[in-house]
Every structure is written in C-alpha cells, then in structure tokens.
CSV table of C-alpha atoms in Angstrom, one decimal:
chain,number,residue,atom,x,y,z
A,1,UNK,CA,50.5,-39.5,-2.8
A,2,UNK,CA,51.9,-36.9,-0.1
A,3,UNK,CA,51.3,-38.5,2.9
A,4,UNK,CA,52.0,-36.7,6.4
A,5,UNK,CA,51.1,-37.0,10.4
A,6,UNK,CA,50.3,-34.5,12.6
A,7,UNK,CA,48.8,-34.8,16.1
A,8,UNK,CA,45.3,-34.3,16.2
A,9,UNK,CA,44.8,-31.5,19.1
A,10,UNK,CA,47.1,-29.3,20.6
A,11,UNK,CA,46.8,-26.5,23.3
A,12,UNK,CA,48.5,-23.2,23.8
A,13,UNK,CA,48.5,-20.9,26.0
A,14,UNK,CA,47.6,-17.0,24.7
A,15,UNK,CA,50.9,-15.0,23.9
A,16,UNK,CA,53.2,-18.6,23.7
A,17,UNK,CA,55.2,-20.0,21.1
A,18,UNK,CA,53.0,-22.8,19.2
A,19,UNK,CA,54.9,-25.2,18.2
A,20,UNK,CA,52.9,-27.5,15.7
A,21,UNK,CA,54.9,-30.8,14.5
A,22,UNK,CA,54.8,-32.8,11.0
A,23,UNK,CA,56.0,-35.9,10.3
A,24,UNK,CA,56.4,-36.0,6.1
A,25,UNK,CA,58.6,-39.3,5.8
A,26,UNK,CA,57.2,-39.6,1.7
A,27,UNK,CA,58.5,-36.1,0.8
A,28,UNK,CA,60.7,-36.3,-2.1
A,29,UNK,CA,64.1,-34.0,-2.6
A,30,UNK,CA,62.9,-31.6,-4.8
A,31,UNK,CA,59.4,-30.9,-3.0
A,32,UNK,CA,58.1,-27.8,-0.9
A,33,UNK,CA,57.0,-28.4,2.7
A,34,UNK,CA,53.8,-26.2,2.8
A,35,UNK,CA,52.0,-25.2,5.7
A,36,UNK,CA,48.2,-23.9,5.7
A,37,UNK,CA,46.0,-23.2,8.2
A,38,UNK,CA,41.6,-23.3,8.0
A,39,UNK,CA,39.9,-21.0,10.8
A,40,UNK,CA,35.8,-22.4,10.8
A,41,UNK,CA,34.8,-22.8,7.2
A,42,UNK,CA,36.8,-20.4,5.4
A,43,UNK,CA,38.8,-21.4,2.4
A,44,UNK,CA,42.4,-22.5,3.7
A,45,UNK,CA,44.7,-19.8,4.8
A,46,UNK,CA,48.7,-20.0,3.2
A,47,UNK,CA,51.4,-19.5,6.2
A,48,UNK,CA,54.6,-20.5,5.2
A,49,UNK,CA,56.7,-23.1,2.8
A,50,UNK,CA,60.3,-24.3,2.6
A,51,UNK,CA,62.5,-26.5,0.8
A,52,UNK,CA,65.4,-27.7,3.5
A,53,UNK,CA,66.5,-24.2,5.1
A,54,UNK,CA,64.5,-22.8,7.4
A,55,UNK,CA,62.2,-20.1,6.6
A,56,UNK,CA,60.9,-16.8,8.5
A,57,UNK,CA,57.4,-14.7,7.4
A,58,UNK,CA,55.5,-12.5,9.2
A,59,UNK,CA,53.3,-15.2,10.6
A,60,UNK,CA,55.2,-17.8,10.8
A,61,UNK,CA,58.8,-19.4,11.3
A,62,UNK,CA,59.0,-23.2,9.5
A,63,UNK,CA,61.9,-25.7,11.2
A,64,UNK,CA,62.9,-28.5,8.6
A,65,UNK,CA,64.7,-31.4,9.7
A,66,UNK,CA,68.2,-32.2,8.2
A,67,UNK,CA,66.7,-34.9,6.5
A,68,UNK,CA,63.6,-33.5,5.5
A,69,UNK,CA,61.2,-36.2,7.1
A,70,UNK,CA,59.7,-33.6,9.6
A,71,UNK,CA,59.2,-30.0,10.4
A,72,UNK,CA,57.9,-28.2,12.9
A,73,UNK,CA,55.6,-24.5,12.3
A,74,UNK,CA,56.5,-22.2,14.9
A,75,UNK,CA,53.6,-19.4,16.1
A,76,UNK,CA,55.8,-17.3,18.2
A,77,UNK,CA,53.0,-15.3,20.2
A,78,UNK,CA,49.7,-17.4,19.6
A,79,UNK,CA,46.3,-15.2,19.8
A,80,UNK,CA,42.8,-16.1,20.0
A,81,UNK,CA,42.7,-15.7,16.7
A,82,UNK,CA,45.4,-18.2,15.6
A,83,UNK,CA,42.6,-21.2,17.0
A,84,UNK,CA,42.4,-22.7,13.6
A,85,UNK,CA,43.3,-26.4,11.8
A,86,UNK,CA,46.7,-25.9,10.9
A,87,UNK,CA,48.0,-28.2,7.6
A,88,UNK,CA,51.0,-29.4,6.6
A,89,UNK,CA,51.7,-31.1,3.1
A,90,UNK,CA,53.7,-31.0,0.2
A,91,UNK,CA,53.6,-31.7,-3.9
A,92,UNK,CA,52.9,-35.1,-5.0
A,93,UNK,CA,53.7,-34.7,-8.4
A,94,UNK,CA,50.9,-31.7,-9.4
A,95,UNK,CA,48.6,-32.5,-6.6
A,96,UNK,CA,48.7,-30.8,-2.4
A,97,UNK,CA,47.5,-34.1,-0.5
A,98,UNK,CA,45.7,-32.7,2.9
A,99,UNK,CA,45.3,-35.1,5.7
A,100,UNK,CA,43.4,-34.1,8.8
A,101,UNK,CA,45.3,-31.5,10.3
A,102,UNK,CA,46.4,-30.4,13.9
A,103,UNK,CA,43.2,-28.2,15.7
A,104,UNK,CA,45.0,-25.4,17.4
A,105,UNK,CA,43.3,-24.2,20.6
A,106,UNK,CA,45.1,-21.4,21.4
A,107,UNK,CA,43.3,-20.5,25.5
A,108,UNK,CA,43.0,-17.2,27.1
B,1,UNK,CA,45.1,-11.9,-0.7
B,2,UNK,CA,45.4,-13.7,-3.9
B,3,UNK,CA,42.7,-13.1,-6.3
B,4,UNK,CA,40.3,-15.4,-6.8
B,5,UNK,CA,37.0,-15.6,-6.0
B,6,UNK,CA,33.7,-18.4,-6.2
B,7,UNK,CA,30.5,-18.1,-7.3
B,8,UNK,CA,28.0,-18.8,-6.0
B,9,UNK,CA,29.0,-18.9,-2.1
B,10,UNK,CA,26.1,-20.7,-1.3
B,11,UNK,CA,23.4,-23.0,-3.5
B,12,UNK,CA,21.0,-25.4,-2.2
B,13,UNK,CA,19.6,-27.8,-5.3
B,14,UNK,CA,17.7,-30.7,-6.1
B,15,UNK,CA,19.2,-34.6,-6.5
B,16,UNK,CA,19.2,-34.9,-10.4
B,17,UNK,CA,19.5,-31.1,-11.4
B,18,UNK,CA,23.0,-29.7,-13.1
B,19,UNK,CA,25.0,-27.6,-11.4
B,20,UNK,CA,27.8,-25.7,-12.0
B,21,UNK,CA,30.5,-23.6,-9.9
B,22,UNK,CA,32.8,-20.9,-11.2
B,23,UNK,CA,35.6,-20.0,-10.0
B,24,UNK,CA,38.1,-16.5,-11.1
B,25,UNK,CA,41.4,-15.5,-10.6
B,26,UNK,CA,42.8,-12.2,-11.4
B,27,UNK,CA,46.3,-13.8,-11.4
B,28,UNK,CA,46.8,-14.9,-14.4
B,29,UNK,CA,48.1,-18.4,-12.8
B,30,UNK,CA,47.9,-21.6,-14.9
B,31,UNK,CA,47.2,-24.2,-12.5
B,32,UNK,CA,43.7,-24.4,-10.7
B,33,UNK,CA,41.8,-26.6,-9.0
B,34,UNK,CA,38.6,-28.1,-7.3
B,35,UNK,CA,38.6,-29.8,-4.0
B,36,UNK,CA,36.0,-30.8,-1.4
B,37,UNK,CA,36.1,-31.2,1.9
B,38,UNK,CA,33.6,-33.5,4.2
B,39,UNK,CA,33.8,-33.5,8.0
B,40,UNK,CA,36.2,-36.6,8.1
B,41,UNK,CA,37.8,-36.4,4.9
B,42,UNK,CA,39.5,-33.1,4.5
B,43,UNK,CA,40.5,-31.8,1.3
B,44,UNK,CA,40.5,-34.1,-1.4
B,45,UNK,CA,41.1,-33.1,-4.8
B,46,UNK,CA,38.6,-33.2,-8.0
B,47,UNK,CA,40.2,-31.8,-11.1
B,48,UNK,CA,42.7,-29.7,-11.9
B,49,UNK,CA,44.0,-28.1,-14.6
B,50,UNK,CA,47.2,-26.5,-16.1
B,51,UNK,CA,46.4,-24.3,-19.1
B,52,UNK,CA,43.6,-23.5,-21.1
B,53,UNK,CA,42.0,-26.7,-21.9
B,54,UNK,CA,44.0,-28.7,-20.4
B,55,UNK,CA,43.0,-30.6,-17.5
B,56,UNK,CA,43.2,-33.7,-15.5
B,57,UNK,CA,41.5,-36.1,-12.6
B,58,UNK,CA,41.8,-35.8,-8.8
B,59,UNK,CA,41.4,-38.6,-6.9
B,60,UNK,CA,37.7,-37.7,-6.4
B,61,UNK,CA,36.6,-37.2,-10.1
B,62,UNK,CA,33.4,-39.2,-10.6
B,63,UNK,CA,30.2,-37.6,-11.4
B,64,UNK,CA,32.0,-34.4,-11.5
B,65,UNK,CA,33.2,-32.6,-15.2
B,66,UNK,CA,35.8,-29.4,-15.8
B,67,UNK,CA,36.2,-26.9,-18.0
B,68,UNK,CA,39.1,-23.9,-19.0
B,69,UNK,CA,38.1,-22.2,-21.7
B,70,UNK,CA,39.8,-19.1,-20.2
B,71,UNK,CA,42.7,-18.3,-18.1
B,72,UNK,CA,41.0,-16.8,-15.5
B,73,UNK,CA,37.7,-18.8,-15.3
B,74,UNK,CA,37.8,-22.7,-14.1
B,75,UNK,CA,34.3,-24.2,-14.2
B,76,UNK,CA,33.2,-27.1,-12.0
B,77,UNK,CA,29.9,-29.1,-13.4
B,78,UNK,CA,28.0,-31.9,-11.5
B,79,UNK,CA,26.0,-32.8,-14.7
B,80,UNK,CA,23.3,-34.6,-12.4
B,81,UNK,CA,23.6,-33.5,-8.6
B,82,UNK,CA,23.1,-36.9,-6.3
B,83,UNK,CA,23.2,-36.0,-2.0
B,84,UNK,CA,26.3,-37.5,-1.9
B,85,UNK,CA,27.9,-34.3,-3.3
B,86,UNK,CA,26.9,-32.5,-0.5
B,87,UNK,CA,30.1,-30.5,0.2
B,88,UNK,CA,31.9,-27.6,0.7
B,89,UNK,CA,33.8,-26.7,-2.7
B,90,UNK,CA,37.0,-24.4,-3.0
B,91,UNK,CA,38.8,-23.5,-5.6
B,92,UNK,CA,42.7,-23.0,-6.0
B,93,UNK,CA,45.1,-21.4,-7.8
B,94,UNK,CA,49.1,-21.8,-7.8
B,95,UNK,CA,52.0,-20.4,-9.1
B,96,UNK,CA,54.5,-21.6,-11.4
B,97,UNK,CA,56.2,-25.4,-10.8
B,98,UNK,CA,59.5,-25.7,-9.5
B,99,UNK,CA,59.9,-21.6,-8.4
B,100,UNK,CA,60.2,-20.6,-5.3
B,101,UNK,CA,56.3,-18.8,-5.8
B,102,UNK,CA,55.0,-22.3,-6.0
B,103,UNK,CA,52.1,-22.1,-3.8
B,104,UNK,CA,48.2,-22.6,-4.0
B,105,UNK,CA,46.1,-19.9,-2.4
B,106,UNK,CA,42.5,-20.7,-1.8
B,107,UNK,CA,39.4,-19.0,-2.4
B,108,UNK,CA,36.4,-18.9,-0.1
B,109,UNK,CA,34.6,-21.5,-0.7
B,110,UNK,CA,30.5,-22.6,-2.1
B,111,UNK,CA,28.8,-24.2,0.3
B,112,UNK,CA,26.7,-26.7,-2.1
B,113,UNK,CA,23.5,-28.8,-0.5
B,114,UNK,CA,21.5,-31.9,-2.9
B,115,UNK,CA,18.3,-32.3,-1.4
C-alpha cells in the first residue's frame, strides 16, 4: 500500500506562500505523486500531480525531490478559502491510499 | 468539474434494512470507486472497478457488494445495514492507467446514518 507522512497542522498567514510537505518513501518509479485537498465535508478536491519534474497549474505548483521520496505543494498566495485538509498520495497498484492529511489554517 | 454525481446525498436507515448508493459519471471513465471516510480513518477504499462487470475488493469490503452493469452507473449495496456503516460515502472516477490524465476526481459525497 501507498504509504506517506505529512505533518498534521500547519499555519499560514493570508496572501503567503503555503508550503505543505510529504514524505512518500514507498513510491515506486513509475507512480504519480497526487495531491488533493477536502474543505469541511465535501467530496475531495484534485490540485495537482507529477511524476519527477516539477509541475505548475492554476492552483498549485508541486516540488518533487530528485529521488522521488518527498515533495512539497506550494500555495503561492493562500486565502481564507484555501483552509482545507490537504492530501498527498500516489498509486499502489490500482488503489489511491489516503492517510490523514495536513489541516491547513490559512489566518487573516 | 468532472462529472459525476451521488445519489442520494443524504439517507438515514434502519440496522438490518438494504441499502444501496448510486453513483454517475458522464465521463465515460472505466475505473470507479467507493470509499468511506470516518473521523480518524480517512479515506479508505471499498470496491472498485475497471469495466463493466468487472470489479474488485478494497481493503474495507465486508458487508458491502458492487455492481457495473453500465459504464456510467457504479452501484454500492450494503445488503443488511449494521451502525457500524455509519459513514460518509464518495464515489470516484479516474482516467486511463499509465497517461498522463491518470487522476481520480471525486464526487460529493452521501452522508449515510444506521440507526
């Protein structure tokens, strides 16, 4: 199974860069990094994904280490409404393995 | 957004009673899925499945049965509802293995209560 770590809790200040860590040490060389985010209840959101270069969307800009063990998801101006659980993971064979997340407070 | 939506949204039933979510996509995707999530277990996946009838066990499977007897429609059963499937259920859908459009998109959830 996908297995990843991310800190808990983070802060950010309104109109900062987030910069949310993941530590994916099991990823293998032909998986995606994926990165989701779930605000309250609602079903989870798709951000971002790459496979070893980094990547650039409209929400979000994804890091990837050299080795692929760790990325980082960058918000470049967090809002209010970027306070969510923010997920990283990646393909375990056919299966996305969540683990708890990193709760983004992102304060006026 | 992608298209897929969940029906019902919300259902309150009693322990011992059949239920049965749906799920739709408009996407014409192959893979879908079920998950649950429970405050201190996340997601965790129930079924999935990659074509029409074809479909295989999450790691949470018990007490829970699938069916894909259409592209677009993914059916999750609980033939006899017990509390401890007390959950919030989404659905999935992905694009094709191994291209770069390999991604799942969620849908918006049911919000499913066993009294």
């Amino acid at each position: 199974d996908a297995k990843t770590t991310q800190p808990p809790s983070m802060d950010c200040a309104e109109g900062r860069a987030a910069n949310l860590p993941c530590n994916h040490s099991t990823i293998s060389g032909n998986e995606y990094v994926y990165w989701y985010r779930q605000i309250h209840s609602q079903g989870p959101q798709y951000i971002i994904h790459g496979l070893k270069n980094n990547e650039t969307n409209e929400m979000a800009s994804l890091i990837i280490t050299e080795d692929r063990k760790s990325s980082t998801l960058i918000l470049p101006h967090a809002t209010l409404r970027d306070t969510a659980v923010y997920y990283c993971t990646h393909n375990a064979g056919n299966m996305l393995t969540f683990g708890g997340g990193t709760r983004l407070m992102v304060k006026p | 957004d992608a298209g897929i939506t969940q029906s019902p949204r919300h259902k309150v039933t009693e322990t011992g009673t059949p239920v049965t979510l749906r799920c739709h996509q408009t996407e014409n995707h192959r893979y879908m899925y079920w998950y649950r999530q429970d405050p201190g277990h996340g997601l965790r996946l129930i079924h999935y499945s990659y074509g029409v009838k074809d479909t295989d066990k999450g790691e949470v499977s018990d007490g829970y049965s699938v069916s894909r007897s259409k592209t677009e429609d993914f059916l999750l059963t609980l033939e006899s509802a017990t509390s401890s499937q007390t959950s919030v259920y989404f659905c999935a859908i992905r694009g094709e293995p191994g291209l770069s459009t390999d991604t799942q998109y969620f849908g918006p959830g049911t919000r499913l209560t066993v009294l």
